Coordinates of C-alpha atoms in Angstrom, one line a residue:
M198 CA 156.7 83.5 107.0
T199 CA 154.1 84.1 104.2
H200 CA 151.3 82.1 105.8
A201 CA 152.2 82.7 109.4
A202 CA 152.3 86.5 108.7
G203 CA 148.7 86.4 107.3
I204 CA 149.8 87.1 103.7
D205 CA 147.2 85.5 101.4
F206 CA 147.9 87.4 98.2
R207 CA 148.3 85.4 95.0
H208 CA 149.4 87.0 91.8
T209 CA 147.4 86.3 88.6
H210 CA 148.8 87.1 85.1
G211 CA 145.4 86.3 83.5
G212 CA 146.8 84.1 80.7
R213 CA 144.2 82.1 78.7
G214 CA 146.5 80.6 76.1
K215 CA 146.8 83.6 73.7
K216 CA 150.3 84.3 75.0
Y217 CA 150.2 88.1 75.3
L218 CA 153.8 89.2 76.1
F219 CA 152.8 91.2 79.2
E220 CA 151.6 88.0 80.9
T221 CA 155.3 87.0 81.3
M222 CA 156.3 90.1 83.2
G223 CA 154.9 89.5 86.7
S224 CA 154.4 92.5 89.0
G225 CA 156.2 94.5 91.6
V226 CA 156.1 94.8 95.4
A227 CA 156.8 97.7 97.8
T228 CA 158.1 97.6 101.3
T229 CA 157.8 100.8 103.3
D230 CA 155.9 102.4 106.1
F231 CA 152.7 103.6 104.6
N232 CA 150.7 104.5 107.8
G233 CA 153.5 106.2 109.8
D234 CA 153.7 103.8 112.7
G235 CA 157.4 103.1 112.2
Q236 CA 157.0 99.6 110.8
S237 CA 157.4 98.5 107.1
D238 CA 154.2 97.5 105.4
I239 CA 153.9 95.5 102.1
L240 CA 152.1 96.4 98.9
F241 CA 151.7 93.8 96.2
L242 CA 150.7 94.8 92.7
Q243 CA 148.2 92.7 90.8
S244 CA 148.0 92.1 87.1
G245 CA 144.6 90.3 86.5
T246 CA 142.7 89.3 83.5
L247 CA 141.7 91.1 80.3
P248 CA 138.0 91.9 79.7
P249 CA 136.2 89.6 77.3
D250 CA 136.4 92.1 74.4
E251 CA 140.2 92.1 74.7
F252 CA 140.9 92.9 71.1
R253 CA 139.2 96.3 71.1
E254 CA 141.8 98.9 70.7
N255 CA 139.9 101.5 72.7
L256 CA 140.5 99.4 75.8
L257 CA 143.9 101.2 76.1
K258 CA 142.0 104.5 76.3
R259 CA 139.6 103.4 79.1
A260 CA 140.3 104.0 82.7
R261 CA 139.5 100.4 83.6
H262 CA 141.6 98.1 81.5
A263 CA 141.8 94.9 83.6
T264 CA 139.3 93.0 85.6
G265 CA 139.5 90.8 88.7
S266 CA 141.5 91.3 91.9
S267 CA 143.1 94.5 92.8
C268 CA 146.5 94.9 94.4
K269 CA 146.9 94.0 98.1
L270 CA 148.0 96.3 100.9
Y271 CA 149.2 94.6 104.2
L272 CA 149.8 96.8 107.2
N273 CA 152.4 95.6 109.7
D274 CA 151.0 95.2 113.2
G275 CA 154.3 93.9 114.6
D276 CA 155.5 90.5 115.7
W277 CA 155.0 89.1 112.1
S278 CA 151.4 89.9 112.0
F279 CA 150.1 91.7 108.8
R280 CA 146.6 92.9 108.3
D281 CA 144.9 93.1 104.9
A282 CA 144.0 96.8 104.7
T283 CA 143.1 96.9 101.0
S284 CA 139.4 97.5 101.6
G285 CA 138.9 101.2 102.1
S286 CA 142.5 102.1 101.2
G287 CA 141.6 103.6 97.8
L288 CA 143.7 101.0 96.0
E289 CA 140.8 98.7 95.2
E290 CA 140.4 99.6 91.5
P291 CA 141.7 96.8 89.3
F292 CA 144.3 97.5 86.6
Y293 CA 146.9 95.4 84.8
G294 CA 149.8 96.4 87.1
M295 CA 153.4 96.1 86.2
G296 CA 155.7 98.0 88.5
L297 CA 155.6 100.9 91.0
A298 CA 157.6 103.7 92.6
V299 CA 157.1 105.1 96.1
G300 CA 158.0 108.6 97.3
D301 CA 156.7 111.6 99.2
V302 CA 156.0 113.8 96.2
D303 CA 154.2 116.5 98.1
S304 CA 156.5 116.6 101.1
D305 CA 153.7 116.1 103.6
G306 CA 155.6 113.3 105.5
D307 CA 153.9 110.2 104.0
R308 CA 154.7 108.1 101.0
D309 CA 152.7 108.3 97.7
V310 CA 152.6 105.6 95.0
Y311 CA 153.0 105.7 91.2
V312 CA 151.8 102.5 89.4
A313 CA 153.0 101.6 85.9
T314 CA 150.5 99.5 83.9
Y315 CA 149.7 98.0 80.6
G316 CA 147.1 100.7 80.0
N317 CA 146.7 103.9 82.0
D318 CA 149.3 104.7 84.6
R319 CA 148.1 105.6 88.1
F320 CA 149.3 108.0 90.8
Y321 CA 147.9 107.9 94.4
T322 CA 148.5 110.3 97.2
N323 CA 148.6 109.1 100.8
D324 CA 146.8 110.8 103.7
G325 CA 149.3 109.5 106.2
A326 CA 147.1 106.7 107.4
A327 CA 147.6 104.4 104.3
R328 CA 144.4 105.8 102.7
F329 CA 145.0 106.7 99.1
T330 CA 143.4 109.1 96.7
D331 CA 143.6 108.6 92.9
A332 CA 145.3 111.8 91.9
T333 CA 146.3 110.7 88.4
L334 CA 144.5 113.5 86.6
A335 CA 145.5 116.2 89.0
S336 CA 149.2 115.1 89.0
G337 CA 149.6 115.5 85.3
I338 CA 151.1 112.1 84.9
R339 CA 149.3 110.8 81.8
D340 CA 150.7 107.8 80.0
R341 CA 148.6 105.2 78.2
R342 CA 151.6 103.3 76.8
W343 CA 153.0 100.1 78.2
T344 CA 155.1 101.2 81.1
I345 CA 157.1 98.9 83.5
G346 CA 158.1 100.9 86.6
G347 CA 160.0 104.0 87.7
A348 CA 161.9 105.8 90.4
F349 CA 161.3 109.0 92.4
F350 CA 164.4 111.1 92.8
D351 CA 165.4 114.8 92.8
A352 CA 166.4 115.4 89.2
D353 CA 166.9 119.2 89.5
N354 CA 168.1 119.6 93.1
D355 CA 165.2 121.7 94.1
G356 CA 164.3 119.6 97.2
D357 CA 161.2 117.7 95.8
L358 CA 160.9 114.4 94.0
D359 CA 160.7 114.0 90.3
L360 CA 159.8 110.8 88.5
Y361 CA 161.6 108.8 85.9
S362 CA 159.2 106.3 84.3
L363 CA 160.3 103.3 82.3
A364 CA 158.5 102.4 79.0
F365 CA 158.7 99.0 77.4
V366 CA 157.4 98.3 73.9
D367 CA 154.7 99.5 71.5
M368 CA 152.4 96.4 71.6
P369 CA 148.7 97.1 71.1
L370 CA 146.4 94.3 72.0
S371 CA 145.6 93.6 68.3
D372 CA 149.3 93.0 67.6
N373 CA 149.5 89.6 69.4
R374 CA 151.6 87.4 67.1
Y375 CA 151.7 83.7 66.9
C376 CA 155.1 82.2 67.8
G377 CA 155.9 78.5 68.4
T378 CA 158.6 75.8 68.2
P379 CA 157.3 73.4 67.1
P380 CA 154.4 75.3 65.3
D381 CA 151.7 73.4 67.2
L382 CA 153.1 74.5 70.6
R383 CA 152.3 78.2 71.0
Q384 CA 154.9 80.2 72.9
Y385 CA 155.4 83.8 74.0
C386 CA 157.2 85.8 71.2
H387 CA 160.6 87.3 71.7
V388 CA 160.5 91.0 72.6
D389 CA 162.5 91.9 69.4
G390 CA 159.3 91.7 67.5
W391 CA 158.2 95.1 68.8
E392 CA 159.6 98.6 68.8
G393 CA 160.9 100.0 72.1
L394 CA 159.6 103.2 73.6
D395 CA 161.2 106.3 75.1
D396 CA 161.3 106.7 78.9
R397 CA 159.9 109.9 80.4
L398 CA 161.1 112.3 83.1
W399 CA 158.3 114.0 85.0
I400 CA 159.3 117.2 86.8
N401 CA 157.5 118.0 90.1
D402 CA 156.5 121.6 90.8
G403 CA 156.8 120.9 94.5
R404 CA 153.1 120.3 95.1
G405 CA 152.9 116.9 93.4
V406 CA 151.9 118.3 90.0
F407 CA 154.2 117.0 87.2
E408 CA 155.2 118.3 83.8
N409 CA 156.7 116.1 81.1
G410 CA 160.3 117.3 81.0
S411 CA 161.7 114.5 78.9
Q412 CA 162.8 116.5 75.9
A413 CA 164.3 119.3 77.8
A414 CA 166.2 116.7 79.9
G415 CA 167.7 115.1 76.8
I416 CA 166.5 111.6 77.4
T417 CA 164.2 111.3 74.3
G418 CA 165.0 109.5 71.0
K419 CA 166.4 106.3 72.5
N420 CA 163.4 103.9 72.0
R421 CA 164.8 101.2 74.3
R422 CA 163.0 98.5 76.2
G423 CA 163.5 99.4 79.8
L424 CA 162.9 96.9 82.6
A425 CA 164.7 98.3 85.6
I426 CA 166.1 101.6 86.9
V427 CA 168.4 102.4 89.8
G428 CA 169.6 105.9 90.8
S429 CA 172.8 106.5 92.7
D430 CA 175.5 109.3 92.9
W431 CA 178.1 107.0 91.5
D432 CA 180.4 109.8 90.4
D433 CA 180.2 111.5 93.8
D434 CA 179.3 115.0 92.5
G435 CA 176.3 115.5 94.7
D436 CA 173.4 114.6 92.4
M437 CA 171.8 111.3 91.5
D438 CA 172.7 109.6 88.2
L439 CA 170.7 106.8 86.6
F440 CA 171.2 103.4 85.2
V441 CA 168.5 101.8 83.0
A442 CA 168.6 98.1 82.3
N443 CA 167.2 97.3 78.8
D444 CA 165.9 94.1 77.4
S445 CA 168.2 92.8 74.6
Q446 CA 169.5 96.2 73.9
A447 CA 172.4 98.3 75.2
N448 CA 171.7 99.7 78.7
L449 CA 171.4 103.5 79.3
V450 CA 173.7 105.3 81.7
W451 CA 172.6 108.9 82.4
R452 CA 174.9 111.4 84.1
N453 CA 172.9 114.0 86.0
E454 CA 174.1 117.6 85.3
G455 CA 172.2 118.8 88.4
D456 CA 169.6 120.9 86.6
A457 CA 167.2 118.2 85.3
T458 CA 169.3 117.6 82.2
F459 CA 171.2 114.4 81.6
T460 CA 174.1 113.4 79.4
D461 CA 174.1 109.9 77.8
I462 CA 177.5 108.4 78.8
S463 CA 176.4 104.8 78.1
G464 CA 179.1 104.0 75.6
M465 CA 182.0 105.4 77.7
S466 CA 180.6 104.1 81.1
G467 CA 181.4 100.5 80.5
A468 CA 178.0 99.4 81.8
D469 CA 176.0 99.5 78.6
L470 CA 177.3 96.2 77.4
N471 CA 179.1 93.2 78.9
E472 CA 182.8 92.5 78.8
H473 CA 182.4 90.9 75.4
G474 CA 180.8 94.0 74.0
K475 CA 177.3 92.4 73.7
S476 CA 174.0 93.6 75.0
E477 CA 172.1 91.3 77.3
A478 CA 168.4 90.6 78.2
C479 CA 168.7 92.7 81.4
M480 CA 165.9 92.5 84.0
G481 CA 166.6 93.8 87.6
S482 CA 169.5 95.8 89.0
D483 CA 170.9 97.3 92.2
M484 CA 173.8 99.5 93.3
G485 CA 175.9 99.6 96.4
D486 CA 179.5 99.3 97.7
L487 CA 180.2 95.5 97.3
D488 CA 184.0 95.7 97.6
G489 CA 184.4 98.1 100.5
D490 CA 186.2 100.8 98.5
G491 CA 183.6 103.5 99.2
D492 CA 181.9 103.8 95.8
P493 CA 178.7 102.0 94.5
D494 CA 179.1 99.0 92.2
L495 CA 176.4 97.8 89.9
Y496 CA 174.8 94.4 89.5
V497 CA 172.3 93.4 86.7
A498 CA 170.2 90.2 86.5
N499 CA 170.0 88.7 83.0
Y500 CA 168.5 85.9 80.9
E501 CA 169.7 82.4 81.4
A502 CA 172.9 81.4 79.6
E503 CA 174.1 85.0 79.7
T504 CA 175.1 85.1 83.4
N505 CA 174.2 88.1 85.6
T506 CA 176.7 90.9 85.3
L507 CA 178.6 92.6 88.1
Y508 CA 180.1 96.0 87.1
R509 CA 182.8 97.3 89.5
N510 CA 182.9 101.1 89.9
D511 CA 186.5 102.2 89.1
G512 CA 186.1 105.2 91.4
S513 CA 185.1 107.9 88.9
G514 CA 181.7 106.6 87.8
F515 CA 183.1 104.3 85.1
F516 CA 182.6 100.5 85.3
T517 CA 184.3 97.3 84.6
D518 CA 182.6 93.9 84.1
V519 CA 184.1 91.6 86.8
S520 CA 181.5 88.9 86.6
G521 CA 184.1 86.2 86.0
S522 CA 186.7 87.2 88.6
S523 CA 184.1 88.1 91.3
G524 CA 182.5 84.7 91.2
T525 CA 179.0 86.1 90.4
G526 CA 178.9 84.9 86.8
R527 CA 179.0 81.1 86.9
P528 CA 176.2 80.5 89.6
S529 CA 173.8 82.6 87.6
R530 CA 174.3 81.0 84.1
D531 CA 171.6 78.4 84.4
S532 CA 168.9 80.7 85.8
L533 CA 166.8 83.6 84.5
G534 CA 167.1 86.5 87.0
F535 CA 164.5 89.3 87.6
G536 CA 164.4 91.2 90.9
T537 CA 167.7 91.7 92.7
V538 CA 168.8 93.5 95.8
F539 CA 171.9 94.0 97.9
V540 CA 171.5 93.0 101.5
D541 CA 173.9 92.2 104.3
I542 CA 172.3 88.9 105.2
E543 CA 174.6 88.0 108.1
N544 CA 175.3 91.6 109.4
D545 CA 179.0 91.0 108.9
G546 CA 179.4 94.3 107.1
N547 CA 179.5 92.9 103.6
L548 CA 176.7 93.4 101.1
D549 CA 175.5 90.1 99.6
I550 CA 173.3 89.7 96.5
Y551 CA 169.9 88.1 96.4
V552 CA 168.2 87.3 93.0
A553 CA 164.6 86.2 92.3
N554 CA 164.6 83.7 89.5
G555 CA 162.0 82.3 87.1
H556 CA 161.7 81.7 83.3
V557 CA 159.4 83.7 81.0
M558 CA 158.3 80.6 78.9
D559 CA 155.6 78.7 80.9
N560 CA 156.1 75.7 78.6
I561 CA 159.9 75.7 78.4
E562 CA 160.0 72.1 79.6
E563 CA 158.2 71.0 76.5
S564 CA 159.8 73.3 74.0
G565 CA 163.3 73.8 75.3
D566 CA 166.5 71.8 75.5
G567 CA 165.4 69.7 78.5
Q568 CA 167.6 71.7 80.9
S569 CA 165.5 74.8 81.5
T570 CA 162.5 75.0 83.8
Y571 CA 159.8 77.6 84.3
A572 CA 160.0 77.7 88.1
Q573 CA 163.5 78.1 89.4
P574 CA 165.1 78.5 92.8
D575 CA 166.3 81.9 93.9
L576 CA 170.0 82.7 94.2
L577 CA 171.9 84.1 97.1
L578 CA 175.6 85.1 96.6
M579 CA 177.6 85.7 99.8
N580 CA 180.3 88.4 99.9
D581 CA 183.7 87.8 101.4
G582 CA 184.2 91.5 101.9
H583 CA 186.5 92.0 99.0
G584 CA 183.9 91.8 96.2
R585 CA 184.2 88.0 95.7
F586 CA 181.1 85.8 96.0
V587 CA 180.2 82.2 96.8
Q588 CA 176.7 80.8 96.2
A589 CA 174.8 80.0 99.4
E590 CA 173.6 76.5 99.9
G591 CA 169.9 75.6 99.6
G592 CA 169.6 74.9 103.3
V593 CA 169.8 78.6 104.1
S594 CA 166.2 79.1 102.9
E595 CA 163.3 77.4 101.2
A596 CA 163.6 79.9 98.4
L597 CA 167.0 78.5 97.5
H598 CA 165.8 75.0 96.9
E599 CA 162.0 75.2 96.2
P600 CA 161.5 76.6 92.6
R601 CA 159.2 79.5 92.0
V602 CA 158.6 81.9 89.2
G603 CA 160.2 85.0 90.8
R604 CA 159.8 88.5 89.6
G605 CA 159.6 91.5 91.9
L606 CA 161.8 91.7 95.0
A607 CA 162.1 94.1 97.9
R608 CA 164.0 94.3 101.2
A609 CA 163.0 95.8 104.6
D610 CA 163.5 95.1 108.3
L611 CA 159.9 93.8 108.7
D612 CA 160.4 92.8 112.4
G613 CA 162.5 95.7 113.6
D614 CA 165.4 93.5 114.7
G615 CA 168.2 95.2 112.7
D616 CA 168.5 93.0 109.7
H617 CA 166.9 92.9 106.3
D618 CA 164.1 90.5 105.5
L619 CA 162.9 89.9 101.9
V620 CA 159.6 89.9 100.0
V621 CA 159.5 88.1 96.6
S622 CA 156.5 88.6 94.2
N623 CA 156.2 85.3 92.2
S624 CA 154.3 85.3 88.9
N625 CA 150.9 83.6 89.0
Q626 CA 151.8 82.2 92.5
K627 CA 151.8 83.2 96.1
P628 CA 154.7 85.4 97.2
W629 CA 157.6 84.6 99.5
V630 CA 157.9 86.6 102.7
L631 CA 161.2 85.6 104.1
R632 CA 162.4 86.3 107.7
N633 CA 166.1 86.7 108.0
D634 CA 167.5 84.4 110.8
L635 CA 171.1 84.7 109.7
G636 CA 171.7 88.3 110.8
G637 CA 173.5 87.4 113.9
G638 CA 176.1 90.2 113.9
N639 CA 175.6 93.6 115.5
S640 CA 174.0 96.3 113.4
L641 CA 173.0 100.0 113.4
A642 CA 169.9 101.3 111.6
V643 CA 169.6 104.8 110.1
R644 CA 166.5 106.4 108.8
L645 CA 166.8 109.9 107.2
L646 CA 164.0 112.4 106.7
G647 CA 164.2 114.6 103.6
P648 CA 164.0 118.3 103.1
G649 CA 160.8 120.2 103.6
G650 CA 159.3 117.4 105.8
R651 CA 159.8 114.7 103.1
A652 CA 159.4 111.2 104.5
D653 CA 162.7 109.9 103.0
C654 CA 165.9 111.4 101.8
E655 CA 166.8 109.9 98.4
G656 CA 170.3 110.8 97.4
A657 CA 171.8 111.1 101.0
K658 CA 175.1 109.2 101.6
V659 CA 176.1 107.9 105.0
V660 CA 179.6 106.9 106.2
V661 CA 180.1 104.9 109.4
T662 CA 183.5 104.4 110.9
A663 CA 184.6 102.0 113.7
G664 CA 188.3 101.5 114.3
D665 CA 190.0 100.9 111.0
R666 CA 186.9 99.9 109.1
T667 CA 184.5 102.2 107.2
W668 CA 181.1 101.4 105.6
V669 CA 179.4 103.6 103.0
R670 CA 175.7 103.3 102.2
E671 CA 173.4 105.5 100.1
V672 CA 169.7 106.1 99.9
T673 CA 169.3 105.0 96.3
A674 CA 166.2 105.4 94.1
G675 CA 164.4 102.5 92.3
G676 CA 166.4 99.3 92.1
S677 CA 165.4 95.6 91.8
Y678 CA 162.7 94.9 89.2
Q679 CA 159.4 96.8 89.2
S680 CA 159.7 97.2 93.0
H681 CA 160.5 99.5 95.9
S682 CA 162.5 98.7 99.0
D683 CA 162.3 100.5 102.3
S684 CA 164.8 103.4 102.4
E685 CA 166.2 102.6 105.9
L686 CA 169.9 101.9 105.9
I687 CA 171.1 99.0 108.0
F688 CA 174.9 98.8 108.7
G689 CA 176.0 95.3 109.6
L690 CA 178.8 95.7 112.1
A691 CA 179.8 92.0 112.9
D692 CA 181.2 92.1 116.5
V693 CA 181.6 96.0 116.6
T694 CA 179.6 97.4 119.6
D695 CA 180.6 101.1 119.4
V696 CA 180.7 103.3 116.3
D697 CA 183.3 106.1 116.3
S698 CA 181.5 108.3 113.9
L699 CA 178.6 108.6 111.5
S700 CA 178.6 111.3 108.8
I701 CA 175.7 112.2 106.5
R702 CA 176.1 114.1 103.2
W703 CA 172.7 115.5 102.6
P704 CA 171.3 116.4 99.2
G705 CA 172.7 119.8 98.4
G706 CA 176.1 119.1 99.8
E707 CA 175.8 119.9 103.6
T708 CA 177.4 117.3 105.9
S709 CA 176.5 116.5 109.5
R710 CA 178.7 114.5 111.8
H711 CA 177.6 112.4 114.7
G712 CA 179.1 110.0 117.2
P713 CA 180.2 108.1 119.0
L714 CA 177.1 105.9 118.7
K715 CA 176.0 102.5 120.1
A716 CA 175.4 99.5 117.9
G717 CA 172.0 97.8 118.4
R718 CA 170.0 101.0 118.0
R719 CA 167.9 102.7 115.3
Y720 CA 168.6 106.4 114.7
V721 CA 166.3 108.8 112.9
F722 CA 167.8 112.1 111.6
Q723 CA 166.0 115.2 110.3
F724 CA 167.3 116.8 107.1
G725 CA 170.3 118.8 108.1
G726 CA 171.5 116.5 110.9
E727 CA 169.2 116.8 114.0
L728 CA 168.8 113.5 115.8
I729 CA 165.1 113.3 116.5
N730 CA 164.7 109.7 117.6
E731 CA 166.8 106.8 119.0
T732 CA 165.4 103.4 119.9
P733 CA 166.8 100.0 120.6
L734 CA 166.6 97.3 117.9
E735 CA 164.1 94.6 118.8
R736 CA 166.6 91.7 118.9

């Protein structure tokens, strides 16, 4: 639907043959309601080109690092019509964008945006009408390193959103090395040539002003190369834990102690390495209940020839690599995965897995083994309901047979019909905006408002019961790769028309119970449990 919806964005990585590593990364995309009209909008991050004096080190200290096009904000006018609202939005300033995080940090009912860059990170506050103010200096978020993305979540259980930001490697512009095989064919160097950086935890004072709480939180001293983060209460103790996917290094698994301190349980979690005890080049990740046992499982997209990895949650927050037995491993072996999201494509009640694929070497056809390609088809793995998966055929979507250089990926119900659509940000190409025509089953949509008037309720867990079947979904933080997906929960119900009960465990531990409820409707609940809106889905 990209062209039909009026989406004319094209990502530019700015490469001019000098093979800067950051040119390979692509950029993120966000789907959420930025102007408060109840419809999910789309924000694409742009990378751009470096200024002519690109080798000057002081470029990293300047506010304007990149030149060329800015990001693009498209507001949803309904019926698959999107309007370019970038001009006048406050988001026009160019920067070399990487990833983003979205959250209502000042609890004023609208969604603000953090942008990770190669250069100076940005933070924008929203006035509620999708007009943004650059509040970077006022927010206290100051980071001139190479950051990749992040996630807003409540680290200390005080009711407001804190920020975990991902850092990548210490690579100044002057340290651009020559790599090539053969020597006369220049290629992008492997990431192992640069030192990794510490992530940071920014603690919110409740008004959108942040303090660097990384050392007090216990997350410093790791020096990893983070590429994705997802937050979920996988040990079911009422606070949000974190998984950080690292590039060619062991992943980080942080258990939240509930007071803005974290314990590194990576080695004992089972999710730091694959089943062979090896680290992988991890890109995107997501969490959700894939096997219907009520706890969130973890999926990580990796480099080609490694296979993507599915970690089953064993029920206490510890994970087992089941990539082989689940059927997810083999279909992913020949592709290089970046963004990934869990989405119930058919509304049959089972979460499927979508992966945006694309190589990092733009000349891999010349330098590789003759098998790999730069552009690659995306991957859709269909769930049988018991955590076993089969690859969908290419006829399901253009994206499954037409190769692209996929990077960022986000889900949202863009047309309000009760199933998830997808947006893929492709590197140096136009994006995919994909309408879901497979969601034929009944569904129920749930949107949760957070404490203190917050626009979303990160960390809330919802349980829906109909007859002898139960579905568990959680408002997670982060996920995918450099991107943000709309926080609305959609429960595919197959042929179920009436839901017996819906219970919400709110952050802080309070539980509200509702029902019976009708399928085919969208329910909005205020923090604490009050039903404030109910509308039919636009089927």
